Amino acid sequence: MSTFISHNYRGAYHFSPKEHWMNDPNGMVYFQGEYHLFYQHHPFGNTWGPMHWGHAVSRDLVVWEELPIALAPDEFGTIFSGSAVVDWNNTTGFFGGEPGLVAIFTQHAEGPDGGAPVQRQSLAYSTDAGRTWTKYAGNPVLSHDTFVDFRDPKVFWHEASSQWVMIVACGQTVCLYRSPNLIDWTLSSEFGEGIGSHDGVWECPDLFPLPVDGDPGQTKWVMLVSIGDHPELAEGSRTQYFTGDFDGERFTPDAVSQTRVRWIDYGRDDYAGVSWSDVPAEDGRRLFVGWMSNWKYANQTPTGVWRGAMTVPRELKLEMRHGSAELIQQPARELEGYRKELLSLKRVTAAQASAQLADLQLESGEIRIRLGSAQSLELKVRAGRGQETVIGYSGAAGEVYIDRTRAGVADFHPLFAGRHAAVLDAADGTVELRILIDRSSVEVFAGGGRAVLTDLIYPDQASTGLSLKVDDEEALVESLDIYDLSI
């Protein structure tokens, strides 16, 4: 971010640690005007190692201040992923008259004599807005006798049943627990057998309600489940979602979730994402962020003294399409406040728009394009010196794609270079793309956020050219807007 020393690949508006390793976002909570982002952090190396919780805060989801490490390993193990909540009513007994923050996290300990590791859930609390943390004297608060993988608790207050609910990953399923006080937990149900993708271990679940088409009377529950890498998977790690109903104890998937797998992102680099807790009701948003990498090559990315970044925070919605509730994503609106306009065109031909791009350079910014009747288009970004990242739409295939085959440095892993695509229904003939470009990433929100792709790229710093190619040069470009975001 802007407070850190610039690096060729450090994003201008994507959070990354000042130094060393980062992976999953953890403990995201809003409290006293600050968005808290904790994260899996190895403070002594640039590859995955003994996990701590790193910590950063922001007042606008764009500019972040990195704070000292929040949680460090202890006698119960290293600090794996988890969540944080505001205990408004002192259900824990940790606080007096003022509410405070409670973190719920997995502690991972190696098994005795080389046996299976032990994963248990523990608590910590803060009385000073997250600056310092006290671990609960009764840790761990939840163990399991049979699950080897028992981790990544996401906790929320379920108003209808007046209780805390925890969703936690359990190997190839998730388990749901309930508690009056965040300390004493009772198993409610288990979900996942025979449904969804089981190509890798289940991780980093989340569960939250969203209104369908903005109607609070038509609310569905959304469950996120990340899928770990597997040697036979070309895609590596990624995140699926289910929609359905939740009664405080049991999640019941709807028909579409029972019949097909739906991914939150069709690129390669959006993993382990979860949502913020305690965003004020008057705000009305469900805010999400993911780790912008993939376990296929996360330990090898060529970023120097730091390794790991987050996606931009995103707003999640549900829209009814073709009889099912589909997840919609858009960048958090706060990012728009940092735009610096470079180009704005309305109702020009594709040839005219292409000519306007010839002299533009863009390292970190946003492109929004809307075409009325194109069958295909290719937009090249971060181009130069034989490098290019291609964002395109193919009418024949009905898909939007990112091609990073020639995007820059890719020799650190054989599966990094490639083309990644998502189905995009453009039946009305309109193609709409919103593209966020940064020093080492591209995020594409197509069709109003119905199809999303996130990919890392590692071009030369001087590769900042742009070009546009449309199958019909006389096709109408209804709008083309380009903004600098070099914060």
Coordinates of C-alpha atoms in Angstrom, one line a residue:
M1 CA 0.0 0.0 0.0
S2 CA 1.0 3.6 -0.2
T3 CA 2.7 3.6 3.2
F4 CA 5.1 0.8 2.2
I5 CA 8.3 0.9 0.1
S6 CA 7.3 0.6 -3.6
H7 CA 8.3 -2.7 -5.3
N8 CA 7.9 -3.7 -8.9
Y9 CA 5.1 -6.2 -8.1
R10 CA 3.6 -4.7 -4.9
G11 CA 0.1 -3.6 -5.7
A12 CA -0.8 0.0 -5.6
Y13 CA -4.2 -0.7 -4.1
H14 CA -4.1 -4.3 -3.0
F15 CA -3.0 -5.1 0.6
S16 CA 0.3 -7.0 1.0
P17 CA 2.5 -7.2 4.1
K18 CA 5.5 -5.0 4.4
E19 CA 7.7 -8.1 4.4
H20 CA 7.5 -11.9 4.6
W21 CA 4.7 -14.4 3.9
M22 CA 0.9 -14.0 4.0
N23 CA -1.9 -16.3 3.1
D24 CA -5.6 -16.6 4.2
P25 CA -7.5 -13.6 5.4
N26 CA -8.6 -14.1 9.0
G27 CA -10.7 -12.4 11.7
M28 CA -12.3 -9.7 9.5
V29 CA -14.5 -7.5 11.7
Y30 CA -15.7 -3.9 11.7
F31 CA -15.5 -2.1 15.0
Q32 CA -15.4 1.6 16.0
G33 CA -15.0 2.9 12.5
E34 CA -12.2 0.4 11.5
Y35 CA -12.2 -2.6 9.2
H36 CA -9.8 -5.2 10.7
L37 CA -8.0 -7.6 8.5
F38 CA -6.0 -10.3 10.2
Y39 CA -4.2 -12.8 8.1
Q40 CA -2.0 -16.0 8.1
H41 CA 1.5 -14.7 8.5
H42 CA 5.0 -16.1 8.8
P43 CA 7.0 -13.2 10.2
F44 CA 10.4 -14.8 9.7
G45 CA 10.3 -16.1 6.2
N46 CA 8.9 -15.7 2.7
T47 CA 7.4 -19.1 2.4
W48 CA 4.7 -20.8 4.5
G49 CA 5.9 -21.5 8.0
P50 CA 4.8 -21.3 11.7
M51 CA 1.6 -19.4 11.4
H52 CA 0.8 -16.2 13.3
W53 CA -2.0 -13.7 12.8
G54 CA -0.8 -10.6 11.1
H55 CA -3.0 -7.5 11.5
A56 CA -3.9 -4.4 9.4
V57 CA -6.7 -1.8 9.8
S58 CA -8.4 0.5 7.4
R59 CA -11.2 3.1 7.5
D60 CA -12.1 2.9 3.8
L61 CA -11.0 -0.6 2.7
V62 CA -8.4 0.9 0.4
V63 CA -5.6 2.4 2.4
W64 CA -4.3 0.0 5.1
E65 CA -2.1 0.5 8.2
E66 CA -0.1 -2.6 9.2
L67 CA -0.1 -3.2 12.9
P68 CA 2.0 -5.5 15.1
I69 CA 1.4 -9.2 15.1
A70 CA -1.8 -10.0 16.9
L71 CA -1.5 -13.7 17.8
A72 CA 1.6 -15.9 18.1
P73 CA 2.0 -19.6 18.7
D74 CA 1.9 -21.0 22.2
E75 CA 1.9 -24.4 24.0
F76 CA -1.3 -25.4 22.1
G77 CA 0.3 -24.8 18.7
T78 CA 0.5 -22.4 15.8
I79 CA -2.3 -20.0 14.9
F80 CA -4.3 -21.2 11.9
S81 CA -7.3 -19.5 10.3
G82 CA -10.4 -18.2 12.1
S83 CA -12.7 -15.3 12.6
A84 CA -13.5 -12.4 15.0
V85 CA -16.7 -10.9 16.3
V86 CA -17.9 -8.1 18.5
D87 CA -19.3 -9.4 21.7
W88 CA -21.9 -6.6 22.1
N89 CA -23.6 -8.1 25.1
N90 CA -20.6 -9.6 27.0
T91 CA -21.8 -13.1 26.5
T92 CA -18.3 -14.3 27.2
G93 CA -17.9 -12.4 30.4
F94 CA -14.6 -11.0 29.1
F95 CA -15.8 -7.4 29.1
G96 CA -17.5 -5.0 31.5
G97 CA -19.8 -2.2 30.3
E98 CA -18.3 -1.8 26.8
P99 CA -18.3 -4.3 24.0
G100 CA -15.0 -5.9 22.9
L101 CA -13.5 -8.1 20.2
V102 CA -13.3 -11.9 20.4
A103 CA -11.1 -13.9 18.0
I104 CA -11.9 -17.6 17.4
F105 CA -9.1 -19.5 15.7
T106 CA -7.6 -23.0 15.1
Q107 CA -4.5 -24.0 16.9
H108 CA -2.4 -26.6 15.1
A109 CA 0.0 -28.8 17.0
E110 CA 2.2 -31.6 15.6
G111 CA 1.2 -35.0 16.8
P112 CA 3.3 -36.9 19.3
D113 CA 6.0 -39.2 17.9
G114 CA 5.2 -38.1 14.3
G115 CA 1.6 -39.0 14.6
A116 CA -1.4 -37.1 13.1
P117 CA -1.5 -33.3 13.9
V118 CA -4.0 -32.0 16.4
Q119 CA -6.3 -29.1 15.5
R120 CA -8.5 -27.4 18.1
Q121 CA -10.3 -24.1 18.4
S122 CA -9.2 -21.4 20.8
L123 CA -10.3 -17.9 21.8
A124 CA -8.6 -14.6 22.5
Y125 CA -10.1 -11.2 23.3
S126 CA -9.2 -7.5 23.1
T127 CA -10.4 -4.6 25.2
D128 CA -8.5 -1.9 23.2
A129 CA -10.0 -2.2 19.7
G130 CA -7.8 -5.0 18.6
R131 CA -4.4 -3.5 19.5
T132 CA -3.5 -6.1 22.1
W133 CA -5.0 -9.6 22.7
T134 CA -5.4 -11.9 25.7
K135 CA -5.7 -15.6 25.1
Y136 CA -8.5 -17.3 27.1
A137 CA -7.2 -19.2 30.1
G138 CA -9.5 -22.2 29.2
N139 CA -8.2 -22.8 25.7
P140 CA -8.8 -24.8 23.7
V141 CA -12.6 -24.4 23.8
L142 CA -13.5 -27.0 21.1
S143 CA -11.8 -30.3 20.1
H144 CA -12.7 -33.3 18.1
D145 CA -11.6 -36.9 18.6
T146 CA -11.7 -38.1 15.0
F147 CA -11.3 -35.3 12.5
V148 CA -7.6 -34.8 11.6
D149 CA -8.6 -31.6 9.6
F150 CA -10.7 -29.6 12.0
R151 CA -10.1 -25.9 11.4
D152 CA -10.9 -22.4 10.2
P153 CA -13.9 -21.6 12.4
K154 CA -16.2 -18.8 11.2
V155 CA -18.5 -17.5 14.0
F156 CA -21.6 -15.3 13.9
W157 CA -24.5 -14.3 16.0
H158 CA -27.8 -15.9 14.8
E159 CA -30.4 -13.4 15.8
A160 CA -33.4 -15.7 15.2
S161 CA -32.2 -18.3 17.7
S162 CA -30.3 -15.9 20.0
Q163 CA -27.1 -17.9 19.9
W164 CA -23.6 -18.0 18.5
V165 CA -23.1 -20.3 15.5
M166 CA -19.8 -21.7 14.3
I167 CA -19.1 -23.3 10.9
V168 CA -15.8 -25.2 10.9
A169 CA -14.1 -27.3 8.2
C170 CA -13.9 -31.0 9.0
G171 CA -11.9 -32.7 6.2
Q172 CA -14.5 -33.3 3.5
T173 CA -17.5 -31.7 5.2
V174 CA -18.3 -28.7 7.5
C175 CA -19.7 -29.0 11.0
L176 CA -22.1 -26.5 12.6
Y177 CA -22.0 -25.8 16.3
R178 CA -24.0 -23.5 18.6
S179 CA -23.1 -21.7 21.8
P180 CA -24.6 -19.2 24.2
N181 CA -21.2 -17.6 25.1
L182 CA -18.5 -18.5 22.5
I183 CA -16.9 -20.9 25.1
D184 CA -19.3 -23.9 25.4
W185 CA -20.1 -25.5 22.1
T186 CA -22.7 -28.1 21.1
L187 CA -22.7 -29.9 17.7
S188 CA -25.8 -29.1 15.6
S189 CA -25.2 -30.7 12.3
E190 CA -22.8 -31.7 9.5
F191 CA -23.0 -30.8 5.8
G192 CA -21.2 -31.7 2.7
E193 CA -21.3 -35.4 2.1
G194 CA -22.2 -36.2 -1.5
I195 CA -22.6 -32.6 -2.5
G196 CA -20.3 -30.0 -4.1
S197 CA -16.7 -30.5 -5.1
H198 CA -14.5 -32.8 -3.1
D199 CA -11.3 -32.5 -5.2
G200 CA -9.4 -31.3 -2.2
V201 CA -9.7 -30.8 1.5
W202 CA -12.5 -28.4 2.6
E203 CA -11.2 -25.2 4.2
C204 CA -12.2 -21.7 5.3
P205 CA -16.0 -21.9 5.3
D206 CA -18.4 -19.0 5.8
L207 CA -22.1 -18.8 6.2
F208 CA -24.3 -15.7 5.9
P209 CA -27.7 -14.4 4.7
L210 CA -28.2 -12.3 1.6
P211 CA -31.4 -10.8 0.1
V212 CA -32.3 -12.0 -3.4
D213 CA -32.5 -9.0 -5.8
G214 CA -32.3 -6.7 -2.8
D215 CA -35.6 -8.0 -1.3
P216 CA -35.2 -8.8 2.4
G217 CA -38.4 -10.9 2.2
Q218 CA -36.6 -13.2 -0.2
T219 CA -33.4 -14.0 1.8
K220 CA -31.2 -17.0 1.2
W221 CA -28.2 -18.2 3.0
V222 CA -24.8 -18.5 1.2
M223 CA -22.2 -21.0 2.3
L224 CA -18.6 -20.6 1.0
V225 CA -16.2 -23.5 1.1
S226 CA -12.6 -23.4 -0.2
I227 CA -11.1 -26.4 -1.8
G228 CA -7.4 -27.1 -1.2
D229 CA -4.9 -28.1 -3.9
H230 CA -4.5 -31.7 -5.1
P231 CA -1.6 -32.9 -7.2
E232 CA -4.0 -34.0 -10.0
L233 CA -5.8 -30.7 -10.2
A234 CA -4.6 -28.2 -12.9
E235 CA -6.7 -25.5 -11.3
G236 CA -5.2 -25.8 -7.8
S237 CA -7.0 -24.3 -4.9
R238 CA -10.3 -22.4 -5.4
T239 CA -13.6 -21.6 -3.6
Q240 CA -17.1 -23.0 -4.2
Y241 CA -20.5 -21.7 -2.9
F242 CA -23.8 -23.1 -2.0
T243 CA -27.2 -21.4 -1.5
G244 CA -30.0 -22.6 0.7
D245 CA -31.7 -22.1 4.0
F246 CA -30.4 -22.1 7.6
D247 CA -32.5 -22.5 10.8
G248 CA -29.8 -21.9 13.4
E249 CA -28.7 -25.6 13.4
R250 CA -28.9 -27.1 9.9
F251 CA -28.1 -25.8 6.4
T252 CA -30.5 -27.1 3.7
P253 CA -29.2 -26.5 0.1
D254 CA -31.5 -25.5 -2.6
A255 CA -32.0 -27.4 -5.9
V256 CA -29.2 -25.8 -7.9
S257 CA -26.6 -26.4 -5.1
Q258 CA -27.5 -30.0 -5.1
T259 CA -27.0 -30.4 -8.9
R260 CA -24.0 -28.4 -9.9
V261 CA -20.8 -26.9 -8.5
R262 CA -20.6 -23.1 -8.5
W263 CA -17.3 -21.3 -8.1
I264 CA -16.9 -17.8 -6.6
D265 CA -14.1 -17.0 -9.0
Y266 CA -13.0 -18.6 -12.3
G267 CA -9.5 -17.3 -12.4
R268 CA -6.6 -19.0 -10.5
D269 CA -5.9 -16.6 -7.7
D270 CA -8.8 -16.0 -5.3
Y271 CA -8.7 -18.4 -2.4
A272 CA -9.8 -18.8 1.2
G273 CA -12.0 -15.7 1.0
V274 CA -14.5 -14.9 3.8
S275 CA -16.7 -12.0 4.7
W276 CA -16.4 -9.2 7.3
S277 CA -18.4 -9.5 10.6
D278 CA -20.4 -6.7 12.3
V279 CA -20.6 -4.4 9.3
P280 CA -23.4 -2.0 10.5
A281 CA -26.9 -2.9 9.4
E282 CA -27.4 0.5 7.9
D283 CA -24.5 -0.1 5.6
G284 CA -26.4 -3.1 4.2
R285 CA -23.4 -4.8 2.5
R286 CA -21.8 -8.2 2.7
L287 CA -18.1 -7.4 2.2
F288 CA -15.6 -10.1 1.2
V289 CA -11.9 -10.5 0.5
G290 CA -9.8 -13.4 -0.6
W291 CA -6.1 -14.4 -0.7
M292 CA -4.8 -13.5 -4.1
S293 CA -2.7 -16.6 -4.8
N294 CA -3.0 -20.4 -5.4
W295 CA -1.4 -23.2 -3.5
K296 CA 0.0 -24.6 -6.8
Y297 CA 2.7 -21.9 -6.8
A298 CA 2.1 -19.6 -3.8
N299 CA 5.6 -20.4 -2.3
Q300 CA 7.4 -19.6 -5.6
T301 CA 5.9 -16.2 -6.8
P302 CA 8.7 -13.8 -7.6
T303 CA 7.8 -10.9 -5.3
G304 CA 11.0 -10.4 -3.3
V305 CA 10.9 -9.4 0.4
W306 CA 7.2 -10.0 0.7
R307 CA 4.9 -12.8 -0.6
G308 CA 1.1 -12.8 -0.7
A309 CA -1.6 -10.2 -1.4
M310 CA -5.3 -9.9 -1.0
T311 CA -7.9 -9.3 -3.7
V312 CA -9.7 -6.0 -3.5
P313 CA -12.6 -6.1 -1.0
R314 CA -15.8 -6.9 -2.8
E315 CA -19.5 -6.4 -2.3
L316 CA -21.5 -9.7 -2.5
K317 CA -25.2 -9.8 -3.7
L318 CA -27.6 -12.5 -4.9
E319 CA -29.6 -12.1 -8.1
M320 CA -32.2 -14.5 -9.5
R321 CA -31.1 -15.7 -12.9
H322 CA -32.7 -18.6 -14.8
G323 CA -34.6 -19.7 -11.8
S324 CA -31.7 -19.8 -9.3
A325 CA -30.0 -17.3 -6.9
E326 CA -26.5 -16.5 -8.3
L327 CA -23.7 -14.7 -6.5
I328 CA -22.8 -11.3 -7.8
Q329 CA -19.5 -9.5 -7.0
Q330 CA -18.3 -6.0 -7.5
P331 CA -15.3 -4.1 -6.0
A332 CA -16.2 -2.2 -2.8
R333 CA -17.5 1.2 -3.8
E334 CA -14.8 3.0 -1.7
L335 CA -12.2 2.3 -4.4
E336 CA -14.0 4.6 -6.8
G337 CA -13.0 7.6 -4.6
Y338 CA -9.4 7.1 -5.6
R339 CA -9.9 7.1 -9.4
K340 CA -8.1 9.7 -11.6
E341 CA -9.8 9.8 -15.0
L342 CA -7.6 9.2 -18.0
L343 CA -10.2 8.6 -20.8
S344 CA -14.0 8.7 -21.1
L345 CA -15.7 7.9 -24.4
K346 CA -19.4 7.5 -25.2
R347 CA -21.0 5.9 -28.3
V348 CA -18.0 5.6 -30.6
T349 CA -17.0 2.9 -33.0
A350 CA -14.6 0.2 -31.9
A351 CA -12.0 1.6 -34.4
Q352 CA -12.3 5.1 -32.8
A353 CA -11.9 3.6 -29.3
S354 CA -8.9 1.6 -30.3
A355 CA -7.2 4.7 -31.7
Q356 CA -7.7 6.5 -28.4
L357 CA -5.8 3.7 -26.6
A358 CA -2.7 3.9 -28.7
D359 CA -0.9 6.5 -26.6
L360 CA -2.2 5.5 -23.1
Q361 CA -0.1 3.8 -20.5
L362 CA -1.6 2.1 -17.4
E363 CA 0.2 0.3 -14.7
S364 CA -2.4 0.4 -12.0
G365 CA -6.0 1.3 -12.8
E366 CA -9.5 0.4 -13.8
I367 CA -11.1 -0.1 -17.3
R368 CA -14.8 -0.2 -17.8
I369 CA -16.1 -1.0 -21.3
R370 CA -19.6 -1.6 -22.6
L371 CA -20.2 -2.8 -26.2
G372 CA -23.6 -3.1 -27.8
S373 CA -23.2 -5.9 -30.4
A374 CA -19.7 -7.3 -30.5
Q375 CA -19.3 -11.1 -31.1
S376 CA -15.7 -11.0 -29.7
L377 CA -13.2 -8.5 -28.3
E378 CA -9.7 -8.6 -27.0
L379 CA -8.3 -6.0 -24.6
K380 CA -4.6 -6.2 -24.0
V381 CA -3.2 -4.7 -20.8
R382 CA 0.3 -4.4 -19.3
A383 CA 1.6 -4.8 -22.8
G384 CA 5.2 -4.2 -24.0
R385 CA 8.5 -5.9 -24.6
G386 CA 6.8 -9.0 -25.9
Q387 CA 4.5 -9.2 -23.0
E388 CA 0.7 -8.8 -22.8
T389 CA -2.2 -9.9 -20.6
V390 CA -5.3 -10.5 -22.7
I391 CA -8.8 -10.0 -21.3
G392 CA -11.4 -11.1 -23.8
Y393 CA -15.0 -12.1 -24.6
S394 CA -15.8 -14.8 -27.2
G395 CA -19.3 -14.7 -28.4
A396 CA -18.9 -18.1 -30.1
A397 CA -18.0 -19.8 -26.9
G398 CA -20.1 -17.5 -24.7
E399 CA -17.3 -16.9 -22.3
V400 CA -15.1 -14.2 -20.8
Y401 CA -11.4 -15.0 -20.3
I402 CA -8.0 -13.9 -19.1
D403 CA -5.0 -15.2 -21.0
R404 CA -1.7 -14.8 -19.1
T405 CA 0.3 -17.0 -21.4
R406 CA 2.6 -14.0 -22.3
A407 CA 2.0 -11.9 -19.2
G408 CA 5.6 -11.8 -17.9
V409 CA 7.6 -13.9 -15.5
A410 CA 6.0 -17.4 -15.4
D411 CA 8.9 -19.9 -15.2
F412 CA 8.5 -20.4 -11.5
H413 CA 5.8 -23.0 -12.1
P414 CA 4.8 -25.0 -15.2
L415 CA 1.0 -24.4 -14.6
F416 CA 1.2 -20.6 -14.1
A417 CA 1.0 -19.5 -17.7
G418 CA -2.4 -20.2 -19.3
R419 CA -5.9 -19.1 -20.3
H420 CA -8.8 -19.1 -17.8
A421 CA -12.4 -18.6 -18.7
A422 CA -16.0 -18.3 -17.3
V423 CA -19.3 -18.6 -18.9
L424 CA -20.9 -15.2 -19.6
D425 CA -24.5 -15.0 -20.8
A426 CA -24.7 -12.0 -23.2
A427 CA -28.0 -12.9 -24.8
D428 CA -29.0 -9.3 -25.1
G429 CA -25.9 -8.6 -27.2
T430 CA -24.3 -6.4 -24.6
V431 CA -20.9 -7.1 -23.3
E432 CA -19.9 -5.3 -20.1
L433 CA -16.4 -5.7 -18.5
R434 CA -15.0 -4.0 -15.5
I435 CA -11.3 -4.7 -15.1
L436 CA -8.9 -3.8 -12.3
I437 CA -5.3 -3.8 -13.2
D438 CA -2.4 -3.6 -10.8
R439 CA 1.3 -4.2 -10.7
S440 CA 0.9 -8.0 -10.4
S441 CA -2.8 -8.8 -10.8
V442 CA -5.9 -8.5 -13.0
E443 CA -9.4 -8.8 -11.7
V444 CA -12.3 -9.0 -14.2
F445 CA -16.0 -8.4 -13.2
A446 CA -18.1 -9.3 -16.3
G447 CA -21.8 -8.8 -16.9
G448 CA -22.3 -6.7 -13.8
G449 CA -20.3 -9.1 -11.6
R450 CA -22.0 -12.3 -12.7
A451 CA -18.7 -13.8 -13.9
V452 CA -15.5 -13.0 -12.0
L453 CA -11.9 -14.0 -12.8
T454 CA -8.8 -13.1 -10.7
D455 CA -5.2 -13.8 -12.0
L456 CA -1.8 -12.9 -10.8
I457 CA 0.6 -11.5 -13.5
Y458 CA 4.3 -10.6 -13.3
P459 CA 5.1 -8.2 -16.2
D460 CA 8.1 -5.9 -16.5
Q461 CA 7.5 -2.5 -14.8
A462 CA 7.7 -0.8 -18.2
S463 CA 5.0 -3.0 -19.8
T464 CA 2.1 -0.6 -19.4
G465 CA 0.6 -0.5 -23.0
L466 CA -3.1 -0.9 -23.9
S467 CA -4.9 -2.0 -27.0
L468 CA -8.4 -3.0 -28.1
K469 CA -9.5 -5.3 -30.9
V470 CA -13.1 -6.0 -31.8
D471 CA -14.3 -8.4 -34.5
D472 CA -16.3 -5.6 -36.1
E473 CA -14.5 -2.3 -36.2
E474 CA -17.7 -0.4 -36.7
A475 CA -19.4 -2.0 -33.7
L476 CA -20.7 0.5 -31.2
V477 CA -18.7 1.0 -28.0
E478 CA -21.4 2.5 -25.8
S479 CA -18.9 3.6 -23.2
L480 CA -15.2 3.2 -22.4
D481 CA -13.8 4.7 -19.2
I482 CA -10.2 4.3 -18.0
Y483 CA -8.9 5.5 -14.6
D484 CA -5.5 5.6 -12.9
L485 CA -5.4 4.0 -9.5
S486 CA -1.8 4.6 -8.5
I487 CA -2.6 5.3 -4.9

